[in-house]
C-alpha cells in the first residue's frame, strides 16, 4: 500500500474515535505552540495580513519548521476568527485530510496550532496568491504589476488543478470529494504551479472506483455558480459534483469573468460566445485548441453527473488541448518565419504572430448550455427557490 493509501486508512481509524478523543496523527503534521505562531506573525500584526476568507485572516509569517536553527520558512498562517461548531469541523477536516494527502498540485500543510481557544493552520506560502486574483480581481495581486495570464499558462494551471482533483477522486484509498472547487481555492506558487486548497468542507467517500454517492442530509455548502444541480437541489454529492465545479473554473479561465456574477450578467445582456471570451485571449487561442477546451468545459457542466466525464478524462483532454496549441503555434511561427525570411532572420516573438481566426467554429453548444444555465426564465421555481436558500447558507457570499 502506498503512503497516501496508508495515511488515508489511518485517517478512517482516527475518524472512528469519539469527537472529544479526537487527535491528529502528530507524526504527519507539526504541532506549533501559540508562542511560536505569535513570534511568526509578530503577535498577529495587521501589516502581515495577506488575505481574509470565511474562516478568518491569513498572515504571512516566518517560522522554524525543522530542527535547523538557522532556517526560517515563509508560511501562510490562517487563524480561525469565530469559534463556531461548523468552523471547528472545517478546521479538523482540513488538518486531518491535508496532513495525509500528498500531491504536487495540492497545497502543503506545514502544521497547526490548537491552544487557548485558538485554531490556526500553517501552510506553505504561495507568493502568487489565487487564480481568482489573476482572472477576476488583479487589484488583489500584491508586490508586483498584475499581468494577464497567457493562454498557455492558463492551460497549464487548468491541467494542474485537474490532476489534483483526479488524485482526490482516484489516487487515494477512499474517494475525497473536495466540494469547494473554484478559482479562489487555487493558489499559485512562484512558478505559477497551481495548488488546490480549502479542504475544510471536503468529504471522504467510499473506496475509489465505487461511484461514490454521499447523500447529505446536512446543509448544502458551496458557492453559487459552481454548485452541481443534483447537489444543490437534492444534496446528492458524488465525484461528478467536483467535475461540474471544475467546468465552471474552465469557463472562468477562458472568459476571465466570474460565473457567479459576470457571466450571468453577460447572458442577461444577450451576449454570447465568442464575445464572452477574455479580450486578452482573442486571436491567441488556436482554433483546434479552443474547440477542444470548450468541448471539455461543456461536458463538465452537463446537467446530470452521468453525462459528465471523469476527472481522469478531463485531465487527458486538457493535456491534448495544450498539445494542439503548441503544435499550432509552431506551425504558425514556421509559416511566418518563412514569409519574413527575406527581411529578418530573428524568430518572431509570440505576441507578434498574426491572430488566429474563429470563423469555422460553432459556438452554439456552449452558448446553449450557458444561456440555459444563466437565463432567469430557465430557472424552474424549485431550482430558483433552492438556489435562494443556498445563497443564505453560502459562506462565500
Ligand atoms: N497558502 C497561502 N499562501 C498565500 N496566500 C494565501 C494562502 N492561503 C490563503 N492565502 C490568501 O488568503 C486569502 C484568504 O484565503 P482563505 O482560504 O481563507 O479564503 P478564500 O478561499 O479566499 O475564501 P473562502 O474560503 O471563505 O471562500 C486568499 O484569497 C489568499 O489571498
Short mmCIF file of C-alpha atoms and ligand atoms in Angstrom, two decimals:
data_model
loop_
_atom_site.label_atom_id
_atom_site.label_comp_id
_atom_site.label_asym_id
_atom_site.label_seq_id
_atom_site.Cartn_x
_atom_site.Cartn_y
_atom_site.Cartn_z
CA UNK A 1 0.00 0.00 0.00
CA UNK A 2 1.36 3.46 -0.95
CA UNK A 3 1.99 6.16 1.60
CA UNK A 4 -1.19 8.04 0.74
CA UNK A 5 -3.34 4.92 0.94
CA UNK A 6 -1.90 4.02 4.35
CA UNK A 7 -2.40 7.56 5.54
CA UNK A 8 -6.00 7.62 4.44
CA UNK A 9 -6.86 4.32 6.15
CA UNK A 10 -5.24 5.76 9.27
CA UNK A 11 -7.49 8.78 8.83
CA UNK A 12 -10.51 6.47 8.86
CA UNK A 13 -9.46 4.76 12.05
CA UNK A 14 -8.96 8.19 13.62
CA UNK A 15 -12.41 9.29 12.48
CA UNK A 16 -13.95 6.41 14.38
CA UNK A 17 -12.77 7.94 17.66
CA UNK A 18 -15.31 9.98 19.55
CA UNK A 19 -15.26 13.73 18.87
CA UNK A 20 -13.64 14.55 22.21
CA UNK A 21 -10.98 11.87 21.82
CA UNK A 22 -10.20 13.48 18.55
CA UNK A 23 -6.48 13.54 17.73
CA UNK A 24 -4.17 14.42 14.85
CA UNK A 25 -1.63 11.99 13.51
CA UNK A 26 1.19 14.02 15.05
CA UNK A 27 3.95 12.29 13.15
CA UNK A 28 2.44 13.53 9.89
CA UNK A 29 1.86 17.07 10.96
CA UNK A 30 3.79 19.57 13.05
CA UNK A 31 2.04 20.87 16.19
CA UNK A 32 3.07 24.50 16.79
CA UNK A 33 2.71 26.28 20.11
CA UNK A 34 0.83 29.57 20.24
CA UNK A 35 4.10 31.25 21.25
CA UNK A 36 5.71 30.03 18.01
CA UNK A 37 2.76 31.35 15.97
CA UNK A 38 2.83 34.70 17.78
CA UNK A 39 6.54 35.03 17.07
CA UNK A 40 5.99 34.11 13.41
CA UNK A 41 3.28 36.75 12.93
CA UNK A 42 4.72 39.42 15.27
CA UNK A 43 1.66 38.93 17.50
CA UNK A 44 -0.77 38.83 14.56
CA UNK A 45 0.45 42.15 13.20
CA UNK A 46 -2.16 43.60 10.82
CA UNK A 47 0.52 44.59 8.31
CA UNK A 48 1.25 40.89 7.77
CA UNK A 49 -2.34 40.06 6.75
CA UNK A 50 -2.35 38.71 3.18
CA UNK A 51 -5.99 37.78 2.88
CA UNK A 52 -9.23 37.05 4.63
CA UNK A 53 -11.82 34.37 3.93
CA UNK A 54 -14.83 32.89 5.71
CA UNK A 55 -12.52 31.04 8.14
CA UNK A 56 -10.58 34.09 9.23
CA UNK A 57 -7.50 36.17 8.48
CA UNK A 58 -4.42 34.80 6.74
CA UNK A 59 -0.97 36.16 7.74
CA UNK A 60 2.38 35.88 6.06
CA UNK A 61 4.91 34.72 8.63
CA UNK A 62 8.34 33.23 9.15
CA UNK A 63 8.69 30.14 11.27
CA UNK A 64 11.23 27.47 12.13
CA UNK A 65 9.87 24.32 10.53
CA UNK A 66 12.55 21.70 11.02
CA UNK A 67 15.36 21.28 13.51
CA UNK A 68 17.69 23.63 11.61
CA UNK A 69 18.24 26.59 13.99
CA UNK A 70 19.21 28.99 11.21
CA UNK A 71 16.40 28.23 8.80
CA UNK A 72 13.16 30.20 8.89
CA UNK A 73 10.50 29.24 6.32
CA UNK A 74 7.99 31.70 4.90
CA UNK A 75 4.49 30.39 5.57
CA UNK A 76 0.82 31.38 5.37
CA UNK A 77 -0.91 31.28 8.76
CA UNK A 78 -4.71 31.02 8.81
CA UNK A 79 -6.35 31.96 12.10
CA UNK A 80 -9.92 30.91 12.89
CA UNK A 81 -11.86 34.05 13.74
CA UNK A 82 -15.11 32.68 15.19
CA UNK A 83 -15.21 29.51 17.21
CA UNK A 84 -18.47 28.03 15.85
CA UNK A 85 -19.18 24.29 15.63
CA UNK A 86 -19.11 24.47 11.83
CA UNK A 87 -15.73 26.23 11.72
CA UNK A 88 -14.31 23.69 14.20
CA UNK A 89 -15.44 20.90 11.88
CA UNK A 90 -13.77 22.64 8.96
CA UNK A 91 -10.56 23.09 10.95
CA UNK A 92 -10.44 19.41 11.86
CA UNK A 93 -11.39 18.21 8.38
CA UNK A 94 -8.76 20.38 6.74
CA UNK A 95 -5.91 19.41 9.05
CA UNK A 96 -6.78 15.70 9.16
CA UNK A 97 -7.14 15.42 5.43
CA UNK A 98 -4.30 17.62 4.30
CA UNK A 99 -1.70 16.09 6.54
CA UNK A 100 -2.30 12.77 4.83
CA UNK A 101 -2.60 13.77 1.20
CA UNK A 102 0.48 14.39 -0.93
CA UNK A 103 0.36 15.71 -4.47
CA UNK A 104 2.39 18.38 -6.30
CA UNK A 105 -0.84 20.27 -7.07
CA UNK A 106 -2.28 20.25 -3.56
CA UNK A 107 -1.36 22.91 -1.00
CA UNK A 108 1.11 21.54 1.57
CA UNK A 109 0.16 21.68 5.20
CA UNK A 110 3.07 22.73 7.41
CA UNK A 111 1.31 22.28 10.74
CA UNK A 112 -1.36 23.53 13.08
CA UNK A 113 -1.88 25.11 16.48
CA UNK A 114 -4.68 24.40 18.91
CA UNK A 115 -4.15 26.24 22.18
CA UNK A 116 -6.00 28.70 24.43
CA UNK A 117 -9.09 28.52 22.23
CA UNK A 118 -7.06 29.45 19.12
CA UNK A 119 -7.32 27.29 15.98
CA UNK A 120 -4.60 28.01 13.45
CA UNK A 121 -3.43 26.26 10.30
CA UNK A 122 0.03 26.80 8.78
CA UNK A 123 0.59 26.22 5.05
CA UNK A 124 3.34 26.72 2.51
CA UNK A 125 3.27 30.34 1.39
CA UNK A 126 2.12 30.85 -2.21
CA UNK A 127 3.60 34.15 -3.47
CA UNK A 128 1.27 34.45 -6.46
CA UNK A 129 -1.99 34.41 -4.49
CA UNK A 130 -5.06 32.82 -6.05
CA UNK A 131 -6.11 32.08 -9.62
CA UNK A 132 -9.13 34.24 -8.95
CA UNK A 133 -6.85 37.24 -8.25
CA UNK A 134 -5.32 36.91 -11.72
CA UNK A 135 -8.53 36.26 -13.62
CA UNK A 136 -11.13 38.26 -11.77
CA UNK A 137 -9.51 40.70 -9.39
CA UNK A 138 -6.00 41.80 -10.45
CA UNK A 139 -6.10 44.62 -7.87
CA UNK A 140 -5.55 41.86 -5.26
CA UNK A 141 -2.14 40.99 -6.71
CA UNK A 142 0.41 42.41 -4.33
CA UNK A 143 4.10 43.23 -4.68
CA UNK A 144 4.13 43.10 -8.48
CA UNK A 145 2.39 44.52 -11.51
CA UNK A 146 -0.69 42.48 -12.25
CA UNK A 147 -0.24 40.78 -15.61
CA UNK A 148 -2.84 38.81 -17.56
CA UNK A 149 -2.05 35.11 -17.67
CA UNK A 150 -1.18 33.88 -21.16
CA UNK A 151 -3.33 31.15 -22.69
CA UNK A 152 -0.59 28.52 -22.22
CA UNK A 153 -0.19 29.50 -18.57
CA UNK A 154 -3.95 29.15 -18.12
CA UNK A 155 -3.93 25.73 -19.79
CA UNK A 156 -1.05 24.51 -17.62
CA UNK A 157 -2.81 25.76 -14.48
CA UNK A 158 -6.05 24.01 -15.55
CA UNK A 159 -4.14 20.77 -16.15
CA UNK A 160 -2.51 21.00 -12.70
CA UNK A 161 -5.86 21.54 -10.99
CA UNK A 162 -7.41 18.66 -12.97
CA UNK A 163 -4.54 16.40 -11.83
CA UNK A 164 -5.10 17.31 -8.19
CA UNK A 165 -8.84 16.58 -8.34
CA UNK A 166 -8.20 13.34 -10.25
CA UNK A 167 -5.82 12.34 -7.44
CA UNK A 168 -8.52 13.07 -4.83
CA UNK A 169 -11.09 11.02 -6.75
CA UNK A 170 -8.95 8.09 -7.82
CA UNK A 171 -5.45 8.22 -6.32
CA UNK A 172 -6.22 7.52 -2.66
CA UNK A 173 -7.88 4.56 -0.99
CA UNK A 174 -11.13 6.40 -0.31
CA UNK A 175 -12.61 8.99 -2.64
CA UNK A 176 -12.22 12.56 -1.44
CA UNK A 177 -14.83 14.96 -2.77
CA UNK A 178 -13.48 18.47 -2.48
CA UNK A 179 -16.87 20.31 -2.59
CA UNK A 180 -15.31 23.76 -2.91
CA UNK A 181 -13.53 23.76 -6.28
CA UNK A 182 -13.40 27.35 -7.55
CA UNK A 183 -10.80 29.83 -8.73
CA UNK A 184 -10.23 31.31 -5.28
CA UNK A 185 -9.38 27.81 -3.95
CA UNK A 186 -6.47 27.56 -6.41
CA UNK A 187 -3.25 29.09 -5.08
CA UNK A 188 -0.26 29.77 -7.34
CA UNK A 189 3.37 29.25 -6.34
CA UNK A 190 6.35 31.32 -7.56
CA UNK A 191 6.31 29.45 -10.91
CA UNK A 192 2.51 29.70 -11.27
CA UNK A 193 2.17 25.99 -10.42
CA UNK A 194 -1.40 25.60 -9.07
CA UNK A 195 -2.07 24.19 -5.61
CA UNK A 196 -5.64 23.27 -4.70
CA UNK A 197 -6.57 24.44 -1.18
CA UNK A 198 -9.68 24.92 1.01
CA UNK A 199 -10.29 21.38 2.24
CA UNK A 200 -12.48 22.39 5.19
CA UNK A 201 -15.63 21.12 3.52
CA UNK A 202 -14.20 18.07 1.78
CA UNK A 203 -15.93 14.74 2.30
CA UNK A 204 -14.40 11.31 2.43
CA UNK A 205 -16.46 8.78 0.45
CA UNK A 206 -16.40 5.02 -0.11
CA UNK A 207 -13.42 3.23 -1.66
CA UNK A 208 -12.34 4.56 -5.05
CA UNK A 209 -13.88 3.08 -8.22
CA UNK A 210 -17.19 2.54 -6.42
CA UNK A 211 -19.15 5.51 -7.82
CA UNK A 212 -19.21 7.48 -4.61
CA UNK A 213 -22.63 8.78 -3.70
CA UNK A 214 -22.95 10.63 -0.45
CA UNK A 215 -26.49 11.70 0.34
CA UNK A 216 -26.16 14.68 2.59
CA UNK A 217 -28.96 15.41 4.95
CA UNK A 218 -26.98 18.36 6.27
CA UNK A 219 -26.81 21.81 4.68
CA UNK A 220 -25.62 22.33 1.15
CA UNK A 221 -22.34 24.25 1.08
CA UNK A 222 -20.55 25.85 -1.77
CA UNK A 223 -20.63 28.91 -3.96
CA UNK A 224 -23.47 29.77 -6.29
CA UNK A 225 -22.45 29.31 -9.87
CA UNK A 226 -20.15 26.37 -9.05
CA UNK A 227 -22.73 24.04 -7.49
CA UNK A 228 -23.79 20.96 -9.47
CA UNK A 229 -27.61 20.92 -9.86
CA UNK A 230 -28.11 17.48 -8.25
CA UNK A 231 -26.12 18.59 -5.21
CA UNK A 232 -27.79 22.00 -4.93
CA UNK A 233 -31.29 20.57 -5.32
CA UNK A 234 -31.15 17.14 -3.70
CA UNK A 235 -27.96 17.11 -1.61
CA UNK A 236 -26.53 14.28 -3.76
CA UNK A 237 -22.79 14.53 -3.65
CA UNK A 238 -20.57 12.50 -5.99
CA UNK A 239 -17.20 12.97 -7.69
CA UNK A 240 -19.20 14.48 -10.54
CA UNK A 241 -20.14 17.44 -8.33
CA UNK A 242 -16.45 18.42 -8.36
CA UNK A 243 -16.35 17.85 -12.14
CA UNK A 244 -19.20 20.34 -12.55
CA UNK A 245 -17.44 22.95 -10.38
CA UNK A 246 -14.23 22.40 -12.34
CA UNK A 247 -16.14 23.00 -15.60
CA UNK A 248 -17.15 26.37 -14.20
CA UNK A 249 -13.50 27.09 -13.36
CA UNK A 250 -12.64 26.33 -17.01
CA UNK A 251 -15.24 28.87 -18.17
CA UNK A 252 -13.74 31.47 -15.86
CA UNK A 253 -10.28 30.65 -17.20
CA UNK A 254 -11.47 31.25 -20.76
CA UNK A 255 -13.62 34.31 -20.09
CA UNK A 256 -11.86 35.93 -17.09
CA UNK A 257 -15.38 36.56 -15.80
CA UNK A 258 -16.94 35.32 -12.61
CA UNK A 259 -19.51 32.56 -13.12
CA UNK A 260 -21.43 33.69 -10.06
CA UNK A 261 -21.82 37.26 -11.32
CA UNK A 262 -20.43 38.47 -14.64
CA UNK A 263 -21.33 35.51 -16.86
CA UNK A 264 -24.89 35.78 -15.58
CA UNK A 265 -24.87 39.50 -16.45
CA UNK A 266 -23.50 38.79 -19.96
CA UNK A 267 -26.36 36.36 -20.61
CA UNK A 268 -28.87 38.90 -19.30
CA UNK A 269 -27.49 41.44 -21.80
CA UNK A 270 -27.84 38.86 -24.59
CA UNK A 271 -24.05 38.49 -25.01
CA UNK A 272 -22.80 35.08 -26.14
CA UNK A 273 -19.58 33.31 -27.23
CA UNK A 274 -17.15 34.22 -28.74
CA UNK A 275 -17.76 37.76 -27.41
CA UNK A 276 -17.65 36.37 -23.86
CA UNK A 277 -14.04 35.20 -24.23
CA UNK A 278 -11.44 37.28 -22.36
CA UNK A 279 -10.49 40.03 -24.88
CA UNK A 280 -6.82 39.50 -23.95
CA UNK A 281 -7.07 35.94 -25.37
CA UNK A 282 -8.93 36.80 -28.55
CA UNK A 283 -6.94 35.62 -31.56
CA UNK A 284 -4.28 33.95 -29.37
CA UNK A 285 -6.02 30.59 -28.84
CA UNK A 286 -5.55 28.15 -31.72
CA UNK A 287 -8.98 27.17 -33.16
CA UNK A 288 -8.48 23.41 -32.58
CA UNK A 289 -7.38 24.06 -29.03
CA UNK A 290 -10.36 26.37 -28.41
CA UNK A 291 -12.75 23.73 -29.78
CA UNK A 292 -11.24 21.06 -27.55
CA UNK A 293 -11.23 23.31 -24.47
CA UNK A 294 -14.86 24.37 -24.93
CA UNK A 295 -15.90 20.78 -25.52
CA UNK A 296 -14.33 19.73 -22.19
CA UNK A 297 -15.89 22.67 -20.33
CA UNK A 298 -19.34 21.98 -21.78
CA UNK A 299 -19.16 18.26 -20.94
CA UNK A 300 -18.14 19.06 -17.35
CA UNK A 301 -21.17 21.29 -16.78
CA UNK A 302 -23.78 18.96 -18.26
CA UNK A 303 -26.95 18.70 -16.23
CA UNK A 304 -26.56 15.16 -14.86
CA UNK A 305 -23.47 13.60 -13.32
CA UNK A 306 -23.69 10.59 -15.67
CA UNK A 307 -23.23 12.86 -18.69
CA UNK A 308 -20.07 14.43 -17.27
CA UNK A 309 -16.58 12.96 -17.81
CA UNK A 310 -14.37 11.67 -15.00
CA UNK A 311 -11.52 13.91 -13.87
CA UNK A 312 -9.10 11.42 -15.42
CA UNK A 313 -10.67 12.05 -18.84
CA UNK A 314 -10.73 15.79 -18.25
CA UNK A 315 -7.03 15.80 -17.41
CA UNK A 316 -6.12 13.85 -20.56
CA UNK A 317 -8.28 16.07 -22.78
CA UNK A 318 -6.73 19.23 -21.35
CA UNK A 319 -3.26 17.84 -21.97
CA UNK A 320 -4.36 17.22 -25.54
CA UNK A 321 -5.63 20.84 -25.79
CA UNK A 322 -2.19 22.08 -24.72
CA UNK A 323 -0.52 19.91 -27.39
CA UNK A 324 -2.91 21.30 -30.03
CA UNK A 325 -1.98 24.85 -29.02
CA UNK A 326 1.74 24.14 -29.05
CA UNK A 327 1.71 22.48 -32.46
CA UNK A 328 -0.49 25.22 -33.99
CA UNK A 329 1.89 27.90 -32.62
CA UNK A 330 4.89 26.02 -34.02
CA UNK A 331 3.29 25.71 -37.49
CA UNK A 332 2.26 29.38 -37.49
CA UNK A 333 5.69 30.53 -36.40
CA UNK A 334 7.34 28.48 -39.14
CA UNK A 335 4.99 29.94 -41.77
CA UNK A 336 5.56 33.48 -40.59
CA UNK A 337 9.32 32.97 -40.42
CA UNK A 338 9.16 31.65 -43.98
CA UNK A 339 7.36 34.73 -45.28
CA UNK A 340 9.60 37.16 -43.41
CA UNK A 341 12.87 35.27 -44.04
CA UNK A 342 13.97 37.69 -46.73
CA UNK A 343 13.70 40.69 -44.35
CA UNK A 344 14.53 39.26 -40.92
CA UNK A 345 16.22 36.15 -39.57
CA UNK A 346 15.29 36.65 -35.90
CA UNK A 347 12.49 34.34 -34.57
CA UNK A 348 9.17 36.09 -34.08
CA UNK A 349 8.01 36.66 -30.51
CA UNK A 350 4.61 35.02 -29.86
CA UNK A 351 2.85 38.39 -29.47
CA UNK A 352 3.99 39.48 -32.95
CA UNK A 353 2.37 36.49 -34.63
CA UNK A 354 -0.80 37.06 -36.62
CA UNK A 355 -4.07 36.40 -34.78
CA UNK A 356 -5.98 33.12 -35.12
CA UNK A 357 -9.48 33.46 -36.55
CA UNK A 358 -12.58 31.57 -35.44
CA UNK A 359 -14.89 31.72 -38.50
CA UNK A 360 -15.26 27.94 -38.72
CA UNK A 361 -16.04 27.29 -35.09
CA UNK A 362 -19.60 26.70 -33.96
CA UNK A 363 -20.23 28.21 -30.54
CA UNK A 364 -23.84 27.03 -30.43
CA UNK A 365 -23.40 24.16 -27.93
CA UNK A 366 -21.54 26.23 -25.37
CA UNK A 367 -23.99 29.12 -25.83
CA UNK A 368 -26.97 26.85 -25.39
CA UNK A 369 -25.60 25.38 -22.15
CA UNK A 370 -24.51 28.73 -20.72
CA UNK A 371 -27.67 30.57 -21.74
CA UNK A 372 -29.89 27.81 -20.33
CA UNK A 373 -27.97 27.78 -17.09
CA UNK A 374 -27.88 31.51 -16.57
CA UNK A 375 -31.06 32.90 -18.10
CA UNK A 376 -33.60 33.88 -15.44
CA UNK A 377 -36.51 32.33 -17.39
CA UNK A 378 -34.94 28.88 -17.48
CA UNK A 379 -34.80 28.51 -13.69
CA UNK A 380 -37.68 26.35 -12.53
CA UNK A 381 -39.43 27.64 -9.43
CA UNK A 382 -37.89 24.79 -7.41
CA UNK A 383 -34.38 25.47 -8.60
CA UNK A 384 -34.69 29.19 -8.02
CA UNK A 385 -36.03 28.58 -4.51
CA UNK A 386 -33.28 26.11 -3.78
CA UNK A 387 -30.58 28.41 -5.05
CA UNK A 388 -32.03 31.23 -2.96
CA UNK A 389 -31.86 29.10 0.14
CA UNK A 390 -28.30 28.10 -0.68
CA UNK A 391 -27.39 31.75 -1.02
CA UNK A 392 -28.36 32.33 2.57
CA UNK A 393 -26.20 29.42 3.71
CA UNK A 394 -23.26 30.06 1.47
CA UNK A 395 -20.25 31.18 3.44
CA UNK A 396 -18.65 32.57 0.34
CA UNK A 397 -21.31 35.14 -0.39
N1 LIG B 1 -1.01 29.38 1.40
C1 LIG B 1 -1.27 30.64 1.06
N2 LIG B 1 -0.30 31.41 0.52
C2 LIG B 1 -0.53 32.69 0.16
N3 LIG B 1 -1.72 33.30 0.31
C3 LIG B 1 -2.73 32.60 0.86
C4 LIG B 1 -2.56 31.24 1.27
N4 LIG B 1 -3.74 30.79 1.76
C5 LIG B 1 -4.60 31.81 1.66
N5 LIG B 1 -4.00 32.90 1.14
C6 LIG B 1 -4.61 34.23 0.89
O1 LIG B 1 -5.61 34.45 1.85
C7 LIG B 1 -6.87 34.66 1.21
C8 LIG B 1 -7.97 34.04 2.04
O2 LIG B 1 -7.83 32.64 1.99
P1 LIG B 1 -8.94 31.64 2.52
O3 LIG B 1 -8.59 30.27 2.04
O4 LIG B 1 -9.11 31.82 3.98
O5 LIG B 1 -10.25 32.21 1.93
P2 LIG B 1 -10.92 32.14 0.49
O6 LIG B 1 -10.70 30.80 -0.13
O7 LIG B 1 -10.48 33.34 -0.29
O8 LIG B 1 -12.41 32.33 0.93
P3 LIG B 1 -13.41 31.25 1.45
O9 LIG B 1 -12.63 30.04 1.89
O10 LIG B 1 -14.13 31.92 2.54
O11 LIG B 1 -14.23 31.00 0.24
C9 LIG B 1 -6.74 34.05 -0.16
O12 LIG B 1 -7.59 34.69 -1.07
C10 LIG B 1 -5.26 34.30 -0.48
O13 LIG B 1 -5.10 35.60 -0.99
#
